[in-house]
Tab-separated table of C-alpha atoms in Angstrom:
chain	number	residue	atom	x	y	z
U	723	UNK	CA	116.982	187.735	112.173
U	724	UNK	CA	117.393	187.862	115.686
U	725	UNK	CA	116.968	184.664	117.528
U	726	UNK	CA	116.469	186.031	121.338
U	727	UNK	CA	116.508	182.552	122.577
U	728	UNK	CA	120.187	182.825	122.230
U	729	UNK	CA	120.631	186.258	123.573
U	730	UNK	CA	120.320	187.698	127.113
U	731	UNK	CA	117.217	189.799	127.391
U	732	UNK	CA	119.184	193.666	127.563
U	733	UNK	CA	121.121	192.541	124.157
U	734	UNK	CA	117.590	191.201	122.454
U	735	UNK	CA	116.321	194.349	123.645
U	736	UNK	CA	118.807	196.580	122.178
U	737	UNK	CA	119.204	195.621	119.189
U	738	UNK	CA	115.353	195.155	118.661
U	739	UNK	CA	115.277	198.773	119.247
U	740	UNK	CA	118.539	200.046	116.997
U	741	UNK	CA	116.608	197.869	113.755
U	742	UNK	CA	113.537	199.475	114.806
U	743	UNK	CA	114.314	203.484	116.096
U	744	UNK	CA	113.757	205.189	112.762
U	745	UNK	CA	110.099	203.257	112.077
U	746	UNK	CA	109.284	204.567	116.239
U	747	UNK	CA	110.544	207.569	116.220
U	748	UNK	CA	108.846	208.016	112.898
U	749	UNK	CA	105.130	206.911	114.588
U	750	UNK	CA	105.781	209.143	117.687
U	751	UNK	CA	106.903	211.866	115.766
U	752	UNK	CA	103.087	211.965	113.717
U	753	UNK	CA	101.834	211.113	116.982
U	754	UNK	CA	103.133	213.643	118.775
U	755	UNK	CA	102.371	216.368	116.265
U	756	UNK	CA	105.698	217.416	115.761
U	757	UNK	CA	105.532	218.488	119.199
U	758	UNK	CA	109.448	217.568	120.238
U	759	UNK	CA	109.301	216.990	124.261
U	760	UNK	CA	106.254	215.102	123.610
U	761	UNK	CA	107.573	212.554	121.220
U	762	UNK	CA	110.679	212.112	123.452
U	763	UNK	CA	107.924	211.161	126.057
U	764	UNK	CA	105.490	208.744	123.679
U	765	UNK	CA	109.311	206.766	122.249
U	766	UNK	CA	110.298	206.294	126.171
U	767	UNK	CA	106.932	204.868	126.883
U	768	UNK	CA	106.903	202.656	123.724
U	769	UNK	CA	110.288	201.214	124.995
U	770	UNK	CA	109.109	200.418	128.124
U	771	UNK	CA	106.426	198.516	126.903
U	772	UNK	CA	108.474	197.063	124.341
U	773	UNK	CA	110.720	195.865	127.039
U	774	UNK	CA	107.974	194.290	129.037
U	775	UNK	CA	106.702	192.432	125.852
U	776	UNK	CA	109.410	191.309	124.864
U	777	UNK	CA	108.874	187.709	126.146
U	778	UNK	CA	105.421	187.444	123.372
U	779	UNK	CA	108.077	188.111	120.894
U	780	UNK	CA	108.520	184.560	119.595
U	781	UNK	CA	112.134	183.585	119.113
U	782	UNK	CA	111.934	182.396	114.992
U	783	UNK	CA	109.927	185.770	113.698
U	784	UNK	CA	110.897	186.676	110.616
U	785	UNK	CA	111.731	190.115	110.175
U	786	UNK	CA	108.220	191.575	109.018
U	787	UNK	CA	106.803	190.030	111.736
U	788	UNK	CA	108.917	191.346	114.216
U	789	UNK	CA	108.273	195.052	112.625
U	790	UNK	CA	104.616	193.666	112.771
U	791	UNK	CA	105.045	193.503	117.029
U	792	UNK	CA	106.887	196.665	117.115
U	793	UNK	CA	104.639	198.564	115.034
U	794	UNK	CA	101.254	197.093	116.493
U	795	UNK	CA	103.286	197.691	120.139
U	796	UNK	CA	103.709	201.294	119.228
U	797	UNK	CA	100.410	201.600	118.132
U	798	UNK	CA	98.622	200.584	121.069
């Protein structure tokens, strides 16, 4: 678990993406129906959303809550 209150925003964001990259890529791949260019675009769009909404993620979120939060940001 990462404590975001002790990290700067950039580090917290980078670690969040590193931990959940595989799930993010997989969800975008299925949404793009196997189109690699569209998948890359979706991953980039979701990454921007995660950056913009990072403050909404609780600093004391468990690993499961964090994964769920990333999942729902990706779905929306």
